[in-house]
CSV table of C-alpha atoms in Angstrom, one decimal:
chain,number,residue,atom,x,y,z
L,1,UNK,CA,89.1,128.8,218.9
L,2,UNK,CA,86.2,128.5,216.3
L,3,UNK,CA,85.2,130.8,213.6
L,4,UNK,CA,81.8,129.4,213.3
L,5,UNK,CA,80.2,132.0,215.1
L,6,UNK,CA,81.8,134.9,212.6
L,7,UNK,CA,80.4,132.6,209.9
L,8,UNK,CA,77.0,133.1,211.8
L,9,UNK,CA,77.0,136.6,212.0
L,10,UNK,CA,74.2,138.9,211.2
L,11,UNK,CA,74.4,140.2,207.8
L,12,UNK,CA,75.1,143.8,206.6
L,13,UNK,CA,71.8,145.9,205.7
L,14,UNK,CA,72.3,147.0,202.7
L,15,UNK,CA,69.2,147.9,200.2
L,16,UNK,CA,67.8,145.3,198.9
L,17,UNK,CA,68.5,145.7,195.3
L,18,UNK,CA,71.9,146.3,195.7
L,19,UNK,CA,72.6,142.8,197.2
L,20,UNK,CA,73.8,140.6,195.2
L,21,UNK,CA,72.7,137.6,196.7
L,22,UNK,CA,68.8,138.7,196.2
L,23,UNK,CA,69.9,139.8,192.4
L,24,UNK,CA,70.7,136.6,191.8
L,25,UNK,CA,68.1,134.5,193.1
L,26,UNK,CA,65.4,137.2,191.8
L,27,UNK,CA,67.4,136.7,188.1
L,28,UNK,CA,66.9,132.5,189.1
L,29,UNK,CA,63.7,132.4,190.2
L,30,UNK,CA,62.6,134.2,186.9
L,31,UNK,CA,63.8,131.0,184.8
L,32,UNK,CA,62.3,128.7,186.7
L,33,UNK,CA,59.4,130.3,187.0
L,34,UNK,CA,59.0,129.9,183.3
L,35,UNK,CA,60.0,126.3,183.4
L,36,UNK,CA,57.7,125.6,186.3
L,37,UNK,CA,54.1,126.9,184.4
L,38,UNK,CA,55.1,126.0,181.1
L,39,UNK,CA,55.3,122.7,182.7
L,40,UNK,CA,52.5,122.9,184.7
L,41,UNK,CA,50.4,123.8,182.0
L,42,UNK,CA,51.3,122.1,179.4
L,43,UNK,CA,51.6,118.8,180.7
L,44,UNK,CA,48.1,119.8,182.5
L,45,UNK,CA,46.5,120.3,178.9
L,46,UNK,CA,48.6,117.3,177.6
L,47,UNK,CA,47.1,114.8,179.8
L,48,UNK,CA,43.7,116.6,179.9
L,49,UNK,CA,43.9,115.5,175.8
L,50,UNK,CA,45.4,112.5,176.2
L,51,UNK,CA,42.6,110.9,178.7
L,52,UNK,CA,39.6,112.7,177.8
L,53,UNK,CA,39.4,114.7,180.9
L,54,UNK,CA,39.9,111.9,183.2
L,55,UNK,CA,39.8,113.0,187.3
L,56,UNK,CA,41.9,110.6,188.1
L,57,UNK,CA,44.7,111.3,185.5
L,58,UNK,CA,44.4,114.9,186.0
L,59,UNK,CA,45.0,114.4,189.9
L,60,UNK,CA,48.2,111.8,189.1
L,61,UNK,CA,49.9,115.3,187.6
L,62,UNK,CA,50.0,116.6,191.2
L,63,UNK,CA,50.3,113.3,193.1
L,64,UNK,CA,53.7,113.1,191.0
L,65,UNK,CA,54.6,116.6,192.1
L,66,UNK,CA,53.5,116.7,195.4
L,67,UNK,CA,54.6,113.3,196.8
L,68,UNK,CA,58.3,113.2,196.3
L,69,UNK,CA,58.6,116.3,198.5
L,70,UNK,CA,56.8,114.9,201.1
L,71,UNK,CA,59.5,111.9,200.7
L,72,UNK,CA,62.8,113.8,200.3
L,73,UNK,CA,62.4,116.9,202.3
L,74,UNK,CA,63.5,115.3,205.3
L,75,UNK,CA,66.3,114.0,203.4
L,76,UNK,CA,66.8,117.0,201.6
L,77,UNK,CA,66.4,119.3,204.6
L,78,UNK,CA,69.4,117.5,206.5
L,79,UNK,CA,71.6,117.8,204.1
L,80,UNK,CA,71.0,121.4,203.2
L,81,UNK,CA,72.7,121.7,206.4
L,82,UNK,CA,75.8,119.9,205.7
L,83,UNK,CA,76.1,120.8,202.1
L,84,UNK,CA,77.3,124.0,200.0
L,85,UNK,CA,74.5,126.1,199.2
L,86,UNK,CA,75.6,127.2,196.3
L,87,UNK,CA,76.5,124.4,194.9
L,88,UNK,CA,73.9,122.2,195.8
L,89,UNK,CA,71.1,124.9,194.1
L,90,UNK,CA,73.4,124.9,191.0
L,91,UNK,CA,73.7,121.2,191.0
L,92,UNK,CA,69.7,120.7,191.4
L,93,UNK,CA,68.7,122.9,187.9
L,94,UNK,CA,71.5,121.0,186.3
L,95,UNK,CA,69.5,117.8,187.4
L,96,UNK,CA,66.3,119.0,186.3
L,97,UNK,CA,67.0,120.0,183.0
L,98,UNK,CA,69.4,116.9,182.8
L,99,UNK,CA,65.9,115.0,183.2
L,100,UNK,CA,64.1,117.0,181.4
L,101,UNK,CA,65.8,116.1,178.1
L,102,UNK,CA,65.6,112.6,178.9
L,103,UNK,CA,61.2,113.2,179.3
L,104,UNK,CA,61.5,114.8,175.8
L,105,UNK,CA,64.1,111.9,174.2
L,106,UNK,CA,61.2,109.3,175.6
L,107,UNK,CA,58.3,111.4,174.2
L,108,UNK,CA,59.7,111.6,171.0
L,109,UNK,CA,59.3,107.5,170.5
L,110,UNK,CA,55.8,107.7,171.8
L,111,UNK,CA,55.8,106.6,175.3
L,112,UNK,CA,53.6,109.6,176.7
L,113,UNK,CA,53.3,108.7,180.3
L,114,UNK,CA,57.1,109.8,180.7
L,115,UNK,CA,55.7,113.1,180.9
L,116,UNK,CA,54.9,112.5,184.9
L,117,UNK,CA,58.7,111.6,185.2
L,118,UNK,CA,59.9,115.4,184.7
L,119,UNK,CA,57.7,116.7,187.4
L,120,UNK,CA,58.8,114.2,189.4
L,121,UNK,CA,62.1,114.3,189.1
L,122,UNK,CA,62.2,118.0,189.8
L,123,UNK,CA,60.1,117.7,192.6
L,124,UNK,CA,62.4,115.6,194.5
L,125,UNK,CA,65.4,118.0,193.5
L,126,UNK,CA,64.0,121.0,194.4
L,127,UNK,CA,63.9,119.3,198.4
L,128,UNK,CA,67.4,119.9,198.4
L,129,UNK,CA,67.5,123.1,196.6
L,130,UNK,CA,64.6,125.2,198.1
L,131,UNK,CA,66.2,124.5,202.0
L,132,UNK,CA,69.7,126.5,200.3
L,133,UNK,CA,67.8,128.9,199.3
L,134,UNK,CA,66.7,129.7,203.0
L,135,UNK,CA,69.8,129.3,205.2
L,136,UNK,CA,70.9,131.5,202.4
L,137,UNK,CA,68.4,134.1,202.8
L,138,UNK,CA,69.6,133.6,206.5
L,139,UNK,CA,73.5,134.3,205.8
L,140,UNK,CA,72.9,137.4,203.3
L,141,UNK,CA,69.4,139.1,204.0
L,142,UNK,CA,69.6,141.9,207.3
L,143,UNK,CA,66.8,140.9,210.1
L,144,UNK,CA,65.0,143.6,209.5
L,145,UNK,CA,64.7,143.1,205.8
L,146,UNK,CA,63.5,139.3,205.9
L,147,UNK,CA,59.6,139.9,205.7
L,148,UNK,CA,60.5,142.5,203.1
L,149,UNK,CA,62.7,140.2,200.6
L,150,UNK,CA,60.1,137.6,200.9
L,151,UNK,CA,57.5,139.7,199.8
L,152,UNK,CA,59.6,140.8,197.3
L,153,UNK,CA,60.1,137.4,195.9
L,154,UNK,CA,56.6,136.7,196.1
L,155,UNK,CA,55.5,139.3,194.0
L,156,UNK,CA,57.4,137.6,191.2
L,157,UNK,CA,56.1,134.6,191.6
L,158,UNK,CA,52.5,136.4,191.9
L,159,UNK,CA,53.3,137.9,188.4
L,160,UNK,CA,53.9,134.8,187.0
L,161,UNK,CA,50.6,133.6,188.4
L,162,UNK,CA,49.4,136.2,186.2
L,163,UNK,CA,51.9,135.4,182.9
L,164,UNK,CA,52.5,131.8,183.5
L,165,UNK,CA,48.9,129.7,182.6
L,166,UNK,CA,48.8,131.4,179.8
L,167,UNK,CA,52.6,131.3,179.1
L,168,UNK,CA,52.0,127.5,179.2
L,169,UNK,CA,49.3,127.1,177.2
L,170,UNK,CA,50.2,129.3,174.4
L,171,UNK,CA,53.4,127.3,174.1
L,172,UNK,CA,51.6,123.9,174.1
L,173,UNK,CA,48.5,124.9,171.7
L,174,UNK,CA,51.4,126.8,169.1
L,175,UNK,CA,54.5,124.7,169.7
L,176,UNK,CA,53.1,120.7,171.3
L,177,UNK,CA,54.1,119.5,174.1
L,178,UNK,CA,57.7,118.8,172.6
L,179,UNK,CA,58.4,122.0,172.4
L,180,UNK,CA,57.1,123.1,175.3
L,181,UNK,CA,59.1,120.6,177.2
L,182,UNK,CA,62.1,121.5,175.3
L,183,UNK,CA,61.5,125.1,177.0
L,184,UNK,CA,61.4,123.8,180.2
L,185,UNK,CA,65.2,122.2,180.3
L,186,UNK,CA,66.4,125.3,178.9
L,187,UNK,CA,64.6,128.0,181.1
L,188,UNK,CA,66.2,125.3,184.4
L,189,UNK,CA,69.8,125.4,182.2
L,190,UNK,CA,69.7,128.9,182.5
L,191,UNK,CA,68.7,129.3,186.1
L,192,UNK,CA,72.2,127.1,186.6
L,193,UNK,CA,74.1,129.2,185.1
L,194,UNK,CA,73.0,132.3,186.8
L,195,UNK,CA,73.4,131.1,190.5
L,196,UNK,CA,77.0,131.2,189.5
L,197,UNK,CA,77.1,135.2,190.3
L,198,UNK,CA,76.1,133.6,194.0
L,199,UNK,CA,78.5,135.2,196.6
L,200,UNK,CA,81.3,131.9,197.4
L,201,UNK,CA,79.8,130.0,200.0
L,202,UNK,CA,81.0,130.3,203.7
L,203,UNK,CA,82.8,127.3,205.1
L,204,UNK,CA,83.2,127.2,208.8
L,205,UNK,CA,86.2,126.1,210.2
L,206,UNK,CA,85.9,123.6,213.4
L,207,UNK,CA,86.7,120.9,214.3
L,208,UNK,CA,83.4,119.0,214.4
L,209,UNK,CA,83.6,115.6,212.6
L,210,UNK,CA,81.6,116.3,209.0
L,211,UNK,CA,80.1,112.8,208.9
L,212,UNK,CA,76.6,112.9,208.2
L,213,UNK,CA,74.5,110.7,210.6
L,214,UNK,CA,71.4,110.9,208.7
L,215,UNK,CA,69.2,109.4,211.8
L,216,UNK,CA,71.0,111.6,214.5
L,217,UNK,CA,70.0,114.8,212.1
L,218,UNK,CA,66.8,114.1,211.8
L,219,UNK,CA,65.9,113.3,215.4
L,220,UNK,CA,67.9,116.8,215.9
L,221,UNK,CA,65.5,118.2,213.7
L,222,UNK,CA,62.1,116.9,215.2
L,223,UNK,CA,63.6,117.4,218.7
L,224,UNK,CA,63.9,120.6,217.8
L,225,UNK,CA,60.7,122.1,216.9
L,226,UNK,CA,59.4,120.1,219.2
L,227,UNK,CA,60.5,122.1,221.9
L,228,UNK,CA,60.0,125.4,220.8
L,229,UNK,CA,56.0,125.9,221.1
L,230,UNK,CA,56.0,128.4,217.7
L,231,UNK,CA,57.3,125.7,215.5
L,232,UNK,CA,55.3,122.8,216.9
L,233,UNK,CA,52.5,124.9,216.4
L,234,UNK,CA,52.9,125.8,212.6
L,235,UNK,CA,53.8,121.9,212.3
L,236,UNK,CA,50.1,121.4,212.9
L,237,UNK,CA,48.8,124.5,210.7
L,238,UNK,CA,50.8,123.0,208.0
L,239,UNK,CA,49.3,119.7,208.4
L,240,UNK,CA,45.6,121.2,208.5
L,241,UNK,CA,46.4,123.5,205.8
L,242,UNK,CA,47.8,120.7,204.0
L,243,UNK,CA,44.8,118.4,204.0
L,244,UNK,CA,42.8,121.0,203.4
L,245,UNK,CA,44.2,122.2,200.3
L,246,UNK,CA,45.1,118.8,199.3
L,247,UNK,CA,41.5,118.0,198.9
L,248,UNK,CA,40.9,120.7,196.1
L,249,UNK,CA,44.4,121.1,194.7
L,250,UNK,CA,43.2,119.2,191.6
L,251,UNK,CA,39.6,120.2,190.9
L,252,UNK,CA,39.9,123.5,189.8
L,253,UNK,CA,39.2,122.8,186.3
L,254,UNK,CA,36.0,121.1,187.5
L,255,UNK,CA,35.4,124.3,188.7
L,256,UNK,CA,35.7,126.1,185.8
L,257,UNK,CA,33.6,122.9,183.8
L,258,UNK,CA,31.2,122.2,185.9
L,259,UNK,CA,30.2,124.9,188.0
L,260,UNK,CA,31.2,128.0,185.7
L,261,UNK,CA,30.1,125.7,182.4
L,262,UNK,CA,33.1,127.3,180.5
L,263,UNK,CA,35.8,125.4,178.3
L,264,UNK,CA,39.1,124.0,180.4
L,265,UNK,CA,41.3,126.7,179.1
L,266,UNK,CA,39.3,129.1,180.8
L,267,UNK,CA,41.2,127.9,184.4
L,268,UNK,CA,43.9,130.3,183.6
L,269,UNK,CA,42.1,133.3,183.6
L,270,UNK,CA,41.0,132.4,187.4
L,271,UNK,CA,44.4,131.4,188.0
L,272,UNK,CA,45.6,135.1,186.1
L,273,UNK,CA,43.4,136.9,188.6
L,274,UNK,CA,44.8,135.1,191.6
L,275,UNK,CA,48.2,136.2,190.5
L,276,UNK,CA,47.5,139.9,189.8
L,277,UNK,CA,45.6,139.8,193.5
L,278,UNK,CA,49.2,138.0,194.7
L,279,UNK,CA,51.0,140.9,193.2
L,280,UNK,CA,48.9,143.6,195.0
L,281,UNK,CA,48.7,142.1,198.3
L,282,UNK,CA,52.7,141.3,198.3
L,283,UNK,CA,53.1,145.1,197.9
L,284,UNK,CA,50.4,145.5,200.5
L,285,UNK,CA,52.8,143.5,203.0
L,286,UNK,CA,55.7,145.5,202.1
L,287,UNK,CA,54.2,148.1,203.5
L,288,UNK,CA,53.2,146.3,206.7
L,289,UNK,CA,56.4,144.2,206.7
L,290,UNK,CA,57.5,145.6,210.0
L,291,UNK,CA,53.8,146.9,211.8
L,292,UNK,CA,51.9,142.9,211.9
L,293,UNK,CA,53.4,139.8,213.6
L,294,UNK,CA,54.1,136.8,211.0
L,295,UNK,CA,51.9,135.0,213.3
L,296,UNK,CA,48.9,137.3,212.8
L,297,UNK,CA,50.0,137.9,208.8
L,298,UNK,CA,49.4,133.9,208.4
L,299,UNK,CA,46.3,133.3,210.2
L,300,UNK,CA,44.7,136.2,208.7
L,301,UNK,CA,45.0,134.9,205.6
L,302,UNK,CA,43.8,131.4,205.9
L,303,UNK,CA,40.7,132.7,207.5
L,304,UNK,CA,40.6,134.5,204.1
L,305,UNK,CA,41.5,131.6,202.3
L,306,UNK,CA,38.8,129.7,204.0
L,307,UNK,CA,35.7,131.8,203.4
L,308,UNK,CA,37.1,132.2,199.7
L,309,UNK,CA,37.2,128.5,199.3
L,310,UNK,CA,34.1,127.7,200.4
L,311,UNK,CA,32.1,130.5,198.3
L,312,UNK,CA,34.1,129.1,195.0
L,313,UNK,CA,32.6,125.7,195.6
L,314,UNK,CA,29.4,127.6,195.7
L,315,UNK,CA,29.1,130.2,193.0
L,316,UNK,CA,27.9,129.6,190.2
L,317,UNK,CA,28.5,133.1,188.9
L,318,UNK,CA,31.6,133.7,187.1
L,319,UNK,CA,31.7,137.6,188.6
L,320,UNK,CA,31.1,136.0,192.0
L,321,UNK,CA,34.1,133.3,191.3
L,322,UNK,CA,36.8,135.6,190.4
L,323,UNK,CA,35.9,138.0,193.0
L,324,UNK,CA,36.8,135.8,195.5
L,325,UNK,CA,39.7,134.1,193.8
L,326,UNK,CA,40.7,137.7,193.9
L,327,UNK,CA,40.4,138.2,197.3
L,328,UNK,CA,41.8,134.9,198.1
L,329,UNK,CA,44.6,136.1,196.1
L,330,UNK,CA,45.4,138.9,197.5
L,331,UNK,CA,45.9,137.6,201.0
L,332,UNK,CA,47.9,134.2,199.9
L,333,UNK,CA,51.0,136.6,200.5
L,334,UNK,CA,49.9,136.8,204.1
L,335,UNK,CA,50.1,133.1,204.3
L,336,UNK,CA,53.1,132.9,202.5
L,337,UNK,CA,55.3,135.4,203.8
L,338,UNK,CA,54.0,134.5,207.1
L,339,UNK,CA,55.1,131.0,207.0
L,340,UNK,CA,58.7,131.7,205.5
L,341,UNK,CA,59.1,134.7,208.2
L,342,UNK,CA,58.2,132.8,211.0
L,343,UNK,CA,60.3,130.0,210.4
L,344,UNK,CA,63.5,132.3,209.6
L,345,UNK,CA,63.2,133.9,213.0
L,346,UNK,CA,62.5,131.0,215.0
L,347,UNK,CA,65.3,128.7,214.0
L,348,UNK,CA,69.1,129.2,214.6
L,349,UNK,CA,71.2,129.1,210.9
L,350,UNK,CA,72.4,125.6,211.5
L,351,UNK,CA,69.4,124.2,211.8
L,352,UNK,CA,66.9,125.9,208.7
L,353,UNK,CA,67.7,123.1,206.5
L,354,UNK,CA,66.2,120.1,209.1
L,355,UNK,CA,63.4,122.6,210.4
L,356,UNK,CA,62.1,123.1,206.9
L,357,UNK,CA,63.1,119.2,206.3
L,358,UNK,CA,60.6,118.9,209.0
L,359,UNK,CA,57.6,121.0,208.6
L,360,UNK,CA,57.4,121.2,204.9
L,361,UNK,CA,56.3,117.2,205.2
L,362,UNK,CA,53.6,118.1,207.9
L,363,UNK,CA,52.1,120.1,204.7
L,364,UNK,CA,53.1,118.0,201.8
L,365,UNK,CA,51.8,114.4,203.4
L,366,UNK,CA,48.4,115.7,204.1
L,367,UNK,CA,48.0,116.9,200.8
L,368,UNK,CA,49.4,114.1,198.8
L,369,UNK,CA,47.0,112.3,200.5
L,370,UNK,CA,44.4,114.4,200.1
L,371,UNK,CA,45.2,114.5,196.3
L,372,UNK,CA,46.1,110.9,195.7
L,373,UNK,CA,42.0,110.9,197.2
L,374,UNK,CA,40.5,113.5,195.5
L,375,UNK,CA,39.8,111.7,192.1
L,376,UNK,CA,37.8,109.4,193.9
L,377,UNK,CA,36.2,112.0,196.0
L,378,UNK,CA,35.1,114.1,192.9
L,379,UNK,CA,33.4,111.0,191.7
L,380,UNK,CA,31.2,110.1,195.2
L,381,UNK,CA,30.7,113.8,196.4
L,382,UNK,CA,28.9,117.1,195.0
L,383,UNK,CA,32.0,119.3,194.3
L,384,UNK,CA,30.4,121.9,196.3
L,385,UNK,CA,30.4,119.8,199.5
L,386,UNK,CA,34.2,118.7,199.2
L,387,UNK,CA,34.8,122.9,198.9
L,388,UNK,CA,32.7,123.6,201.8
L,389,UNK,CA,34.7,120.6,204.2
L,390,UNK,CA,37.7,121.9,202.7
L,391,UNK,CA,37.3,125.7,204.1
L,392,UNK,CA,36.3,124.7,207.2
L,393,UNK,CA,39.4,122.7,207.6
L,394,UNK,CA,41.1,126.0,206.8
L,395,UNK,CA,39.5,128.0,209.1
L,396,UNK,CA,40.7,125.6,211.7
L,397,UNK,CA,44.3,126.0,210.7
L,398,UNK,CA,43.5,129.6,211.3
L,399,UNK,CA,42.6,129.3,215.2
L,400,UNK,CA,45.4,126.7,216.8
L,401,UNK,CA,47.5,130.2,215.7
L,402,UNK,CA,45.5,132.3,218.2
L,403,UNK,CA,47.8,131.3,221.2
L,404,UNK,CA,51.0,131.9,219.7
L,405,UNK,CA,50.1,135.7,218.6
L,406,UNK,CA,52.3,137.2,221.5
L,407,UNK,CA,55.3,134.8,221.2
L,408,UNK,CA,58.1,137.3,220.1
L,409,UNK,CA,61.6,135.8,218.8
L,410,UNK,CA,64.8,135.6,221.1
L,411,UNK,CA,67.4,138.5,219.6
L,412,UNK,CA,70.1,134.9,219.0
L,413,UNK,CA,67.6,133.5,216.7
L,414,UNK,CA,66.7,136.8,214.7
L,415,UNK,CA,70.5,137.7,214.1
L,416,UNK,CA,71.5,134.1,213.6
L,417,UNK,CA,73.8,134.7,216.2
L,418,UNK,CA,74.3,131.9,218.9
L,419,UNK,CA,74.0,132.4,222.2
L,420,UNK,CA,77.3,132.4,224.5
L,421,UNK,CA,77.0,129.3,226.9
């Protein structure tokens, strides 16, 4: 007789604060939080120097980023679900700050296009960290408390949306980029070292074979939200949302040149205001957690999204554009802890790591695309008609969501308990 379905049980509600598991990966997430935007940032500024504001150089930062996850998260997702957790999150920061000292050895003999290679790198490891974080939050987080925890962890990342463009800027105008990327492999040294205090992971005892038959896993995976309408139908938001987003993901700070006429560093005040928004709405949701569907949650905030999109191509009013990058900040949560949510309840423990190996690609591909485009875009189109086409494509998104508002979880997937057969 098998103990796998002990190993599946649902977990203990306990408050959330108290659980070790979400200490820890709050305490994590802090770090690399601070590696991520010093990163973003001051590589952003760094190439902005480097190539005299060049589109095309500018969107490369986030083709680098962007493109490796739509590469290795089908890898990465099937074997989340074969590794250790634990060991495979740990193992990823060690990676990334591994290669991040080898971008700053490079640097220092003067080669400065190396400085794509540490986003990149981390990119792809964070496709086999970010699917242990899930089936994690799946093993140690109660049902009721999922929508909670994630808006929880949201919040801190909406506070660093606040902290962290400024956080990387100050560091790279003070210190140089060599600093600055010295901060990075430290701040993803120290995440390492804190998802140690990570409960031990469960192994299940069975007699399954452990052979990893990458094909068979990801059919599994594609056959699997395949036939489960909710999933198949956030495949398709995530692919809409993904193009959509992918076609302004790197024009911001034409935004902020060319329609606001302000200097570059003034991007991360509209990206400060986003965050605070972030932090409100999450603590909105918290509220709401349990009274609104994930379903509903996520396409109210595209629909947001989309009208706030659209009127930031348009404005020319700096008022006008941080009001609605507030508003469009303060229903990302919505989107966010909608997505997260709904794929938590929908998919059985064993099977998060290739669900989220399989979706997060529907998002990621159309956007690389998107991005790997948008340089050339920006130089045939008005900026304001490439941010009108891209809200309507969000408001899109927002509709193919209408027939799944009823759809309501099986109790088995909820608990993470399988059903008896």
């Amino acid at each position: 007789m098998s103990n796998v379905s002990a190993t599946h049980a649902s977990p203990t509600r306990v408050n959330l604060f108290r659980n070790r598991f979400y200490q820890t990966i709050l305490i994590s997430n802090l770090f690399l939080q601070i590696g991520i935007w010093v990163r973003n940032f001051a590589i952003l500024m760094f190439v902005t120097d480097q190539t005299n504001n060049d589109p095309i150089a500018i969107s490369l930062i986030s083709v680098v980023e962007f493109a490796p996850i739509f590469v290795f998260s089908f890898i990465g997702g099937a074997f989340a679900d074969r590794w250790r957790p634990k060991r495979t999150m740990i193992w990823c920061d060690f990676l990334s700050s591994a290669s991040v000292l080898i971008v700053l050895i490079t640097l220092l003999y003067g080669s400065w296009e190396m400085i794509y290679f540490a986003t990149f790198i981390s990119a792809i490891l964070s496709q086999f960290s970010q699917p242990s974080v899930m089936k994690l939050f799946k093993q140690h987080v109660h049902p009721d408390q999922l929508q909670q925890g994630m808006a929880l962890f949201q919040s801190l990342v909406a506070i660093f949306m606040i902290m962290g463009p400024a956080l990387g800027i100050f560091s790279y105008h003070q210190f140089g980029i060599h600093i600055s990327i010295a901060v990075m492999g430290v701040a993803f040294l120290l995440s390492a070292v804190v998802l140690f205090r990570l409960p031990p992971d469960e192994v299940a005892t069975t007699s399954e074979p452990k052979s990893l038959n990458l094909r068979k896993e990801l059919a599994d995976g594609f056959r699997y939200v395949w036939q489960r309408p909710v999933l198949k139908v956030l495949a398709a938001t995530f692919a809409i949302a993904g193009f959509s987003i992918g076609i302004i993901q790197t024009l911001g700070l034409f935004v902020v040149t060319e329609r606001l006429g302000q200097p570059k560093e003034f991007l991360q005040f509209l990206l400060m205001v986003n965050g605070g928004a972030m932090l409100v709405g999450g603590a909105i949701i918290m509220t709401l957690a349990k009274k609104v569907s994930p379903q509903i949650l996520l396409a109210f905030g595209m629909s947001v999204s989309a009208l706030c999109i659209a009127g930031m191509g348009l404005s020319t009013s700096i008022t006008l554009t941080l009001t609605l990058q507030f508003l469009n900040g303060l229903t990302m949560p919505c989107i966010q802890i909608g997505i997260n949510t709904l794929i938590l309840q929908w998919t059985e423990q064993s099977f998060v790591g290739r669900v989220n190996g399989v979706l997060s690609p529907m998002f990621m591909g159309m956007m690389v695309i998107m991005m790997s485009t948008s340089g050339f875009l920006k130089k045939q189109f008005p900026l304001v008609d490439i941010y009108c086409v891209s809200g309507i494509i969000m408001l899109v998104g927002a509709l193919i969501l209408i027939p799944i508002f009823k759809h309501k979880p099986e109790p088995s997937m909820v608990t993470g308990v399988p059903e008896t057969t």
